[in-house]
Amino acid sequence: MTNVIGGNFSPVMSPDGSFMVFSSFRKGSMHVYRSDANALTPLASRAADDELFHADLASAVTEQFVVEPDTAEGPESYSFQASTDLFFPVLFYSSLDGLFAQLYWQGSEMLGNHQMQTIVGFASEDELLDYGFIYGYLKYKPQLYFGASGENYYEDIDKTERRRDHLQYVALGYPLSRYMGLNLQTGTIYRSRRYRLIDNLETTERENFVSTSLYYDITTGQYLDVQRGYRLRATYEQSDENIFNSDLQYRTHIFEGAGFVPLGPTVAAVRGFGGVSFGDDPGHFRLGGVDRVRGYPRDSDEYKASRSILVNAEWQVPLLRINYYVWFLFPDLFFKQINGVLFTDAGFPWDEGSALRDVAADDLMHSVGVGIRIFTFVLQTFRLDLNFDWAKRTTDGRDIFYFSIGPRFFVSVAYENRNRHVR
């Protein structure tokens, strides 16, 4: 099994010893194979080498030790043992913007059956408080998740409109095959708006929803980036008064996909997204921002609508392999590689069906730009992508520079914060 190109793992013999089952890694994918025991006979040269090795080892042994077991009671059953995987605090203070603090914590159980992540952010000048929490129970084939997140801040510069949003949800992921799976989710969002100039008027609403999505993913590549294949996802989401007396009524359909083609050491990637929402309170899809059509503002109502399409295209080029370890920071960072990116983004939001039939080139959102991707690892284990992007609109010439963290291009746009009922 060792005289092959690639890697073989986890060999298991059949109970009668007639055949072996093992996994083999080759050209970016891993499969399970079966081989008759007769076909696994060691090569003659390898057998001779083994005899020489054991002979040398025997001659080197000068003293024999007897190892006694720690206990005569036999092996003990496993008990729950949890630990901290990553603790990442960020603290910054300036006389102009005040205190900014953020804390990320990640923990798990030794067998990986229980995993938990928590993030909290605070900015004193803007009186902003964000939090997020997710727990996963992964012992069985259906993977169960519980999560909560929230935002609390002022929506205007004058601090007259205070916004609070709190989301709680339960999700279940079930793999149908190696490449296909089903996700089910239900949750609730509580929203509150307080208007200081209108006698502290407060409005509230509750959105209860259920959603299901089916995905298909055959992407492969190195651990830094996807290099070939494609992924598809279809999602349906609904909210109405029959779902725990929800205050909103809508039905939303989302379709998205991404494809990757290797061009030598470089990769051409494209992502498409389409979404429609119907009902008395349809959702609105956001098309601006670093993860959508770059160069357009994230929160502008002009680029939000109940129906939208989006296309991103990138050419990803490896520039420099760094392999530099910054040991003097805590937590330490390992800088692995720098990639360059050329991209173009396009999108179109609309609310009425006739708008799509009458669309002209000037109505499209479109931008071009360049970017840098710096691949780093925290504690040489946890991946952390640092992204720098410059985007320029082709419609009016305006440009925006972005700094972001995380694999932006590959984020599923269907699963974003549902606050303000905007995706």
mmCIF file of N, CA and C in Angstrom, residues 197-289:
data_model
loop_
_atom_site.group_PDB
_atom_site.id
_atom_site.type_symbol
_atom_site.label_atom_id
_atom_site.label_comp_id
_atom_site.label_asym_id
_atom_site.label_seq_id
_atom_site.Cartn_x
_atom_site.Cartn_y
_atom_site.Cartn_z
ATOM 1 N N LEU A 197 -36.892 61.590 19.789
ATOM 2 C CA LEU A 197 -37.529 62.875 19.521
ATOM 3 C C LEU A 197 -39.050 62.786 19.476
ATOM 4 N N ILE A 198 -39.599 61.577 19.533
ATOM 5 C CA ILE A 198 -41.061 61.409 19.490
ATOM 6 C C ILE A 198 -41.502 60.794 20.815
ATOM 7 N N ASP A 199 -41.214 61.503 21.904
ATOM 8 C CA ASP A 199 -41.626 61.071 23.243
ATOM 9 C C ASP A 199 -41.165 59.652 23.546
ATOM 10 N N ASN A 200 -39.938 59.316 23.079
ATOM 11 C CA ASN A 200 -39.387 57.978 23.305
ATOM 12 C C ASN A 200 -40.322 56.878 22.797
ATOM 13 N N LEU A 201 -40.981 57.138 21.678
ATOM 14 C CA LEU A 201 -41.859 56.141 21.072
ATOM 15 C C LEU A 201 -41.064 54.881 20.733
ATOM 16 N N GLU A 202 -41.635 53.723 21.057
ATOM 17 C CA GLU A 202 -40.971 52.447 20.777
ATOM 18 C C GLU A 202 -41.899 51.545 19.968
ATOM 19 N N THR A 203 -41.397 51.022 18.880
ATOM 20 C CA THR A 203 -42.136 50.060 18.059
ATOM 21 C C THR A 203 -41.434 48.710 18.133
ATOM 22 N N THR A 204 -42.223 47.650 18.137
ATOM 23 C CA THR A 204 -41.665 46.300 18.225
ATOM 24 C C THR A 204 -42.367 45.391 17.229
ATOM 25 N N GLU A 205 -41.678 44.343 16.832
ATOM 26 C CA GLU A 205 -42.267 43.303 15.996
ATOM 27 C C GLU A 205 -41.488 42.016 16.204
ATOM 28 N N ARG A 206 -42.148 40.906 15.902
ATOM 29 C CA ARG A 206 -41.504 39.605 16.021
ATOM 30 C C ARG A 206 -41.694 38.839 14.712
ATOM 31 N N GLU A 207 -40.587 38.348 14.189
ATOM 32 C CA GLU A 207 -40.596 37.551 12.961
ATOM 33 C C GLU A 207 -40.214 36.117 13.297
ATOM 34 N N ASN A 208 -41.121 35.182 13.076
ATOM 35 C CA ASN A 208 -40.852 33.757 13.245
ATOM 36 C C ASN A 208 -40.787 33.110 11.867
ATOM 37 N N PHE A 209 -39.816 32.280 11.632
ATOM 38 C CA PHE A 209 -39.597 31.753 10.289
ATOM 39 C C PHE A 209 -39.165 30.293 10.343
ATOM 40 N N VAL A 210 -39.383 29.622 9.217
ATOM 41 C CA VAL A 210 -38.839 28.285 8.969
ATOM 42 C C VAL A 210 -38.197 28.315 7.588
ATOM 43 N N SER A 211 -37.140 27.550 7.408
ATOM 44 C CA SER A 211 -36.469 27.517 6.111
ATOM 45 C C SER A 211 -35.878 26.140 5.879
ATOM 46 N N THR A 212 -35.702 25.819 4.618
ATOM 47 C CA THR A 212 -35.052 24.577 4.218
ATOM 48 C C THR A 212 -34.192 24.856 3.002
ATOM 49 N N SER A 213 -33.081 24.176 2.900
ATOM 50 C CA SER A 213 -32.186 24.369 1.762
ATOM 51 C C SER A 213 -31.558 23.038 1.378
ATOM 52 N N LEU A 214 -31.319 22.890 0.091
ATOM 53 C CA LEU A 214 -30.675 21.708 -0.472
ATOM 54 C C LEU A 214 -29.415 22.168 -1.185
ATOM 55 N N TYR A 215 -28.287 21.515 -0.896
ATOM 56 C CA TYR A 215 -27.028 21.931 -1.509
ATOM 57 C C TYR A 215 -26.325 20.745 -2.170
ATOM 58 N N TYR A 216 -25.503 21.075 -3.152
ATOM 59 C CA TYR A 216 -24.683 20.090 -3.869
ATOM 60 C C TYR A 216 -23.305 20.708 -4.060
ATOM 61 N N ASP A 217 -22.252 20.033 -3.598
ATOM 62 C CA ASP A 217 -20.915 20.628 -3.573
ATOM 63 C C ASP A 217 -19.879 19.591 -3.993
ATOM 64 N N ILE A 218 -19.220 19.834 -5.135
ATOM 65 C CA ILE A 218 -18.143 18.956 -5.593
ATOM 66 C C ILE A 218 -16.857 19.766 -5.788
ATOM 67 N N THR A 219 -16.685 20.808 -4.994
ATOM 68 C CA THR A 219 -15.471 21.608 -5.089
ATOM 69 C C THR A 219 -14.314 20.891 -4.403
ATOM 70 N N THR A 220 -13.120 21.043 -4.968
ATOM 71 C CA THR A 220 -11.909 20.468 -4.403
ATOM 72 C C THR A 220 -10.784 21.479 -4.545
ATOM 73 N N GLY A 221 -9.676 21.205 -3.894
ATOM 74 C CA GLY A 221 -8.520 22.077 -3.998
ATOM 75 C C GLY A 221 -7.634 21.959 -2.789
ATOM 76 N N GLN A 222 -6.609 22.794 -2.735
ATOM 77 C CA GLN A 222 -5.719 22.815 -1.603
ATOM 78 C C GLN A 222 -6.414 23.443 -0.408
ATOM 79 N N TYR A 223 -5.747 23.379 0.745
ATOM 80 C CA TYR A 223 -6.389 23.847 1.967
ATOM 81 C C TYR A 223 -6.566 25.357 2.000
ATOM 82 N N LEU A 224 -5.835 26.111 1.172
ATOM 83 C CA LEU A 224 -5.969 27.560 1.188
ATOM 84 C C LEU A 224 -7.155 28.036 0.371
ATOM 85 N N ASP A 225 -7.404 27.420 -0.772
ATOM 86 C CA ASP A 225 -8.452 27.917 -1.658
ATOM 87 C C ASP A 225 -9.027 26.790 -2.502
ATOM 88 N N VAL A 226 -10.295 26.959 -2.881
ATOM 89 C CA VAL A 226 -10.924 26.044 -3.833
ATOM 90 C C VAL A 226 -10.324 26.276 -5.214
ATOM 91 N N GLN A 227 -10.049 25.191 -5.955
ATOM 92 C CA GLN A 227 -9.394 25.318 -7.250
ATOM 93 C C GLN A 227 -10.192 24.742 -8.411
ATOM 94 N N ARG A 228 -11.140 23.870 -8.133
ATOM 95 C CA ARG A 228 -11.924 23.289 -9.216
ATOM 96 C C ARG A 228 -13.265 22.824 -8.672
ATOM 97 N N GLY A 229 -14.231 22.612 -9.592
ATOM 98 C CA GLY A 229 -15.542 22.114 -9.202
ATOM 99 C C GLY A 229 -16.571 23.226 -9.094
ATOM 100 N N TYR A 230 -17.733 22.872 -8.548
ATOM 101 C CA TYR A 230 -18.809 23.848 -8.385
ATOM 102 C C TYR A 230 -19.681 23.464 -7.199
ATOM 103 N N ARG A 231 -20.466 24.419 -6.735
ATOM 104 C CA ARG A 231 -21.418 24.186 -5.652
ATOM 105 C C ARG A 231 -22.728 24.906 -5.979
ATOM 106 N N LEU A 232 -23.842 24.287 -5.593
ATOM 107 C CA LEU A 232 -25.175 24.831 -5.837
ATOM 108 C C LEU A 232 -25.985 24.767 -4.549
ATOM 109 N N ARG A 233 -26.906 25.709 -4.389
ATOM 110 C CA ARG A 233 -27.776 25.714 -3.218
ATOM 111 C C ARG A 233 -29.116 26.352 -3.578
ATOM 112 N N ALA A 234 -30.199 25.716 -3.130
ATOM 113 C CA ALA A 234 -31.548 26.258 -3.280
ATOM 114 C C ALA A 234 -32.181 26.352 -1.894
ATOM 115 N N THR A 235 -32.809 27.486 -1.601
ATOM 116 C CA THR A 235 -33.347 27.750 -0.264
ATOM 117 C C THR A 235 -34.776 28.272 -0.365
ATOM 118 N N TYR A 236 -35.615 27.797 0.545
ATOM 119 C CA TYR A 236 -36.981 28.310 0.672
ATOM 120 C C TYR A 236 -37.201 28.719 2.122
ATOM 121 N N GLU A 237 -37.780 29.903 2.326
ATOM 122 C CA GLU A 237 -38.036 30.413 3.673
ATOM 123 C C GLU A 237 -39.438 31.005 3.739
ATOM 124 N N GLN A 238 -40.103 30.810 4.871
ATOM 125 C CA GLN A 238 -41.483 31.272 5.012
ATOM 126 C C GLN A 238 -41.717 31.808 6.418
ATOM 127 N N SER A 239 -42.565 32.834 6.489
ATOM 128 C CA SER A 239 -43.013 33.377 7.768
ATOM 129 C C SER A 239 -44.460 33.830 7.615
ATOM 130 N N ASP A 240 -45.317 33.443 8.543
ATOM 131 C CA ASP A 240 -46.702 33.920 8.560
ATOM 132 C C ASP A 240 -47.266 33.724 9.956
ATOM 133 N N GLU A 241 -48.511 34.119 10.142
ATOM 134 C CA GLU A 241 -49.118 34.089 11.470
ATOM 135 C C GLU A 241 -49.301 32.673 11.996
ATOM 136 N N ASN A 242 -49.285 31.675 11.118
ATOM 137 C CA ASN A 242 -49.419 30.292 11.560
ATOM 138 C C ASN A 242 -48.135 29.753 12.179
ATOM 139 N N ILE A 243 -47.034 30.461 12.023
ATOM 140 C CA ILE A 243 -45.759 30.043 12.607
ATOM 141 C C ILE A 243 -45.576 30.827 13.899
ATOM 142 N N PHE A 244 -46.175 30.340 14.974
ATOM 143 C CA PHE A 244 -46.071 30.940 16.302
ATOM 144 C C PHE A 244 -46.485 32.417 16.302
ATOM 145 N N ASN A 245 -47.549 32.726 15.540
ATOM 146 C CA ASN A 245 -48.111 34.089 15.525
ATOM 147 C C ASN A 245 -47.090 35.142 15.098
ATOM 148 N N SER A 246 -46.400 34.885 14.024
ATOM 149 C CA SER A 246 -45.425 35.845 13.510
ATOM 150 C C SER A 246 -46.125 37.116 13.042
ATOM 151 N N ASP A 247 -45.466 38.264 13.216
ATOM 152 C CA ASP A 247 -46.025 39.543 12.773
ATOM 153 C C ASP A 247 -45.807 39.792 11.286
ATOM 154 N N LEU A 248 -44.962 39.006 10.626
ATOM 155 C CA LEU A 248 -44.656 39.196 9.210
ATOM 156 C C LEU A 248 -45.186 38.030 8.396
ATOM 157 N N GLN A 249 -45.470 38.317 7.112
ATOM 158 C CA GLN A 249 -45.962 37.287 6.208
ATOM 159 C C GLN A 249 -45.199 37.402 4.893
ATOM 160 N N TYR A 250 -44.420 36.359 4.559
ATOM 161 C CA TYR A 250 -43.660 36.370 3.301
ATOM 162 C C TYR A 250 -43.252 34.944 2.933
ATOM 163 N N ARG A 251 -42.885 34.775 1.676
ATOM 164 C CA ARG A 251 -42.309 33.532 1.147
ATOM 165 C C ARG A 251 -41.110 33.934 0.291
ATOM 166 N N THR A 252 -39.977 33.325 0.548
ATOM 167 C CA THR A 252 -38.733 33.715 -0.109
ATOM 168 C C THR A 252 -38.087 32.508 -0.772
ATOM 169 N N HIS A 253 -37.639 32.702 -2.026
ATOM 170 C CA HIS A 253 -36.917 31.669 -2.775
ATOM 171 C C HIS A 253 -35.534 32.214 -3.129
ATOM 172 N N ILE A 254 -34.508 31.420 -2.889
ATOM 173 C CA ILE A 254 -33.132 31.841 -3.145
ATOM 174 C C ILE A 254 -32.399 30.731 -3.890
ATOM 175 N N PHE A 255 -31.685 31.111 -4.935
ATOM 176 C CA PHE A 255 -30.860 30.178 -5.703
ATOM 177 C C PHE A 255 -29.460 30.779 -5.835
ATOM 178 N N GLU A 256 -28.450 29.962 -5.622
ATOM 179 C CA GLU A 256 -27.078 30.453 -5.705
ATOM 180 C C GLU A 256 -26.141 29.329 -6.139
ATOM 181 N N GLY A 257 -25.022 29.724 -6.722
ATOM 182 C CA GLY A 257 -24.042 28.745 -7.170
ATOM 183 C C GLY A 257 -22.701 29.404 -7.395
ATOM 184 N N ALA A 258 -21.647 28.597 -7.408
ATOM 185 C CA ALA A 258 -20.292 29.084 -7.650
ATOM 186 C C ALA A 258 -19.520 28.006 -8.393
ATOM 187 N N GLY A 259 -18.662 28.432 -9.324
ATOM 188 C CA GLY A 259 -17.844 27.507 -10.099
ATOM 189 C C GLY A 259 -16.397 27.963 -10.117
ATOM 190 N N PHE A 260 -15.465 26.990 -10.205
ATOM 191 C CA PHE A 260 -14.034 27.268 -10.150
ATOM 192 C C PHE A 260 -13.323 26.453 -11.226
ATOM 193 N N VAL A 261 -12.481 27.131 -12.006
ATOM 194 C CA VAL A 261 -11.753 26.488 -13.102
ATOM 195 C C VAL A 261 -10.269 26.797 -12.938
ATOM 196 N N PRO A 262 -9.401 25.768 -12.800
ATOM 197 C CA PRO A 262 -7.964 26.027 -12.693
ATOM 198 C C PRO A 262 -7.376 26.418 -14.038
ATOM 199 N N LEU A 263 -6.556 27.463 -14.033
ATOM 200 C CA LEU A 263 -5.837 27.919 -15.221
ATOM 201 C C LEU A 263 -4.354 27.943 -14.878
ATOM 202 N N GLY A 264 -3.737 26.759 -14.898
ATOM 203 C CA GLY A 264 -2.371 26.661 -14.423
ATOM 204 C C GLY A 264 -2.338 26.889 -12.924
ATOM 205 N N PRO A 265 -1.460 27.758 -12.433
ATOM 206 C CA PRO A 265 -1.426 28.049 -10.999
ATOM 207 C C PRO A 265 -2.527 29.008 -10.557
ATOM 208 N N THR A 266 -3.246 29.610 -11.496
ATOM 209 C CA THR A 266 -4.307 30.563 -11.174
ATOM 210 C C THR A 266 -5.669 29.884 -11.240
ATOM 211 N N VAL A 267 -6.699 30.590 -10.762
ATOM 212 C CA VAL A 267 -8.060 30.050 -10.731
ATOM 213 C C VAL A 267 -9.028 31.129 -11.195
ATOM 214 N N ALA A 268 -9.924 30.756 -12.109
ATOM 215 C CA ALA A 268 -11.033 31.616 -12.507
ATOM 216 C C ALA A 268 -12.271 31.167 -11.735
ATOM 217 N N ALA A 269 -12.924 32.102 -11.053
ATOM 218 C CA ALA A 269 -14.073 31.777 -10.210
ATOM 219 C C ALA A 269 -15.233 32.697 -10.539
ATOM 220 N N VAL A 270 -16.441 32.149 -10.479
ATOM 221 C CA VAL A 270 -17.642 32.935 -10.734
ATOM 222 C C VAL A 270 -18.718 32.505 -9.742
ATOM 223 N N ARG A 271 -19.491 33.460 -9.264
ATOM 224 C CA ARG A 271 -20.577 33.185 -8.329
ATOM 225 C C ARG A 271 -21.832 33.884 -8.808
ATOM 226 N N GLY A 272 -22.970 33.191 -8.743
ATOM 227 C CA GLY A 272 -24.246 33.758 -9.128
ATOM 228 C C GLY A 272 -25.266 33.616 -8.020
ATOM 229 N N PHE A 273 -26.186 34.572 -7.948
ATOM 230 C CA PHE A 273 -27.213 34.579 -6.913
ATOM 231 C C PHE A 273 -28.487 35.185 -7.474
ATOM 232 N N GLY A 274 -29.617 34.584 -7.117
ATOM 233 C CA GLY A 274 -30.912 35.130 -7.474
ATOM 234 C C GLY A 274 -31.899 34.902 -6.350
ATOM 235 N N GLY A 275 -32.679 35.916 -6.018
ATOM 236 C CA GLY A 275 -33.633 35.781 -4.931
ATOM 237 C C GLY A 275 -34.907 36.562 -5.191
ATOM 238 N N VAL A 276 -36.037 35.991 -4.779
ATOM 239 C CA VAL A 276 -37.331 36.665 -4.876
ATOM 240 C C VAL A 276 -38.074 36.451 -3.563
ATOM 241 N N SER A 277 -38.823 37.466 -3.136
ATOM 242 C CA SER A 277 -39.603 37.379 -1.915
ATOM 243 C C SER A 277 -40.987 37.958 -2.172
ATOM 244 N N PHE A 278 -42.032 37.209 -1.763
ATOM 245 C CA PHE A 278 -43.415 37.605 -1.995
ATOM 246 C C PHE A 278 -44.148 37.698 -0.662
ATOM 247 N N GLY A 279 -45.307 38.349 -0.676
ATOM 248 C CA GLY A 279 -46.155 38.398 0.503
ATOM 249 C C GLY A 279 -46.438 39.818 0.945
ATOM 250 N N ASP A 280 -47.163 39.940 2.067
ATOM 251 C CA ASP A 280 -47.491 41.261 2.600
ATOM 252 C C ASP A 280 -46.262 41.992 3.124
ATOM 253 N N ASP A 281 -45.262 41.245 3.592
ATOM 254 C CA ASP A 281 -44.034 41.841 4.139
ATOM 255 C C ASP A 281 -42.818 41.170 3.501
ATOM 256 N N PRO A 282 -42.609 41.372 2.212
ATOM 257 C CA PRO A 282 -41.503 40.675 1.543
ATOM 258 C C PRO A 282 -40.152 41.113 2.084
ATOM 259 N N GLY A 283 -39.210 40.174 2.085
ATOM 260 C CA GLY A 283 -37.853 40.509 2.473
ATOM 261 C C GLY A 283 -37.165 41.311 1.390
ATOM 262 N N HIS A 284 -36.106 42.006 1.751
ATOM 263 C CA HIS A 284 -35.342 42.804 0.804
ATOM 264 C C HIS A 284 -33.897 42.320 0.799
ATOM 265 N N PHE A 285 -33.373 42.097 -0.399
ATOM 266 C CA PHE A 285 -32.010 41.607 -0.556
ATOM 267 C C PHE A 285 -31.057 42.787 -0.728
ATOM 268 N N ARG A 286 -29.998 42.788 0.044
ATOM 269 C CA ARG A 286 -28.975 43.820 -0.050
ATOM 270 C C ARG A 286 -27.975 43.440 -1.135
ATOM 271 N N LEU A 287 -27.680 44.382 -2.048
ATOM 272 C CA LEU A 287 -26.722 44.120 -3.120
ATOM 273 C C LEU A 287 -25.420 44.900 -2.969
ATOM 274 N N GLY A 288 -25.361 45.886 -2.093
ATOM 275 C CA GLY A 288 -24.128 46.629 -1.880
ATOM 276 C C GLY A 288 -23.266 45.991 -0.812
ATOM 277 N N GLY A 289 -21.983 46.338 -0.807
ATOM 278 C CA GLY A 289 -21.089 45.843 0.234
ATOM 279 C C GLY A 289 -19.964 45.002 -0.311
#
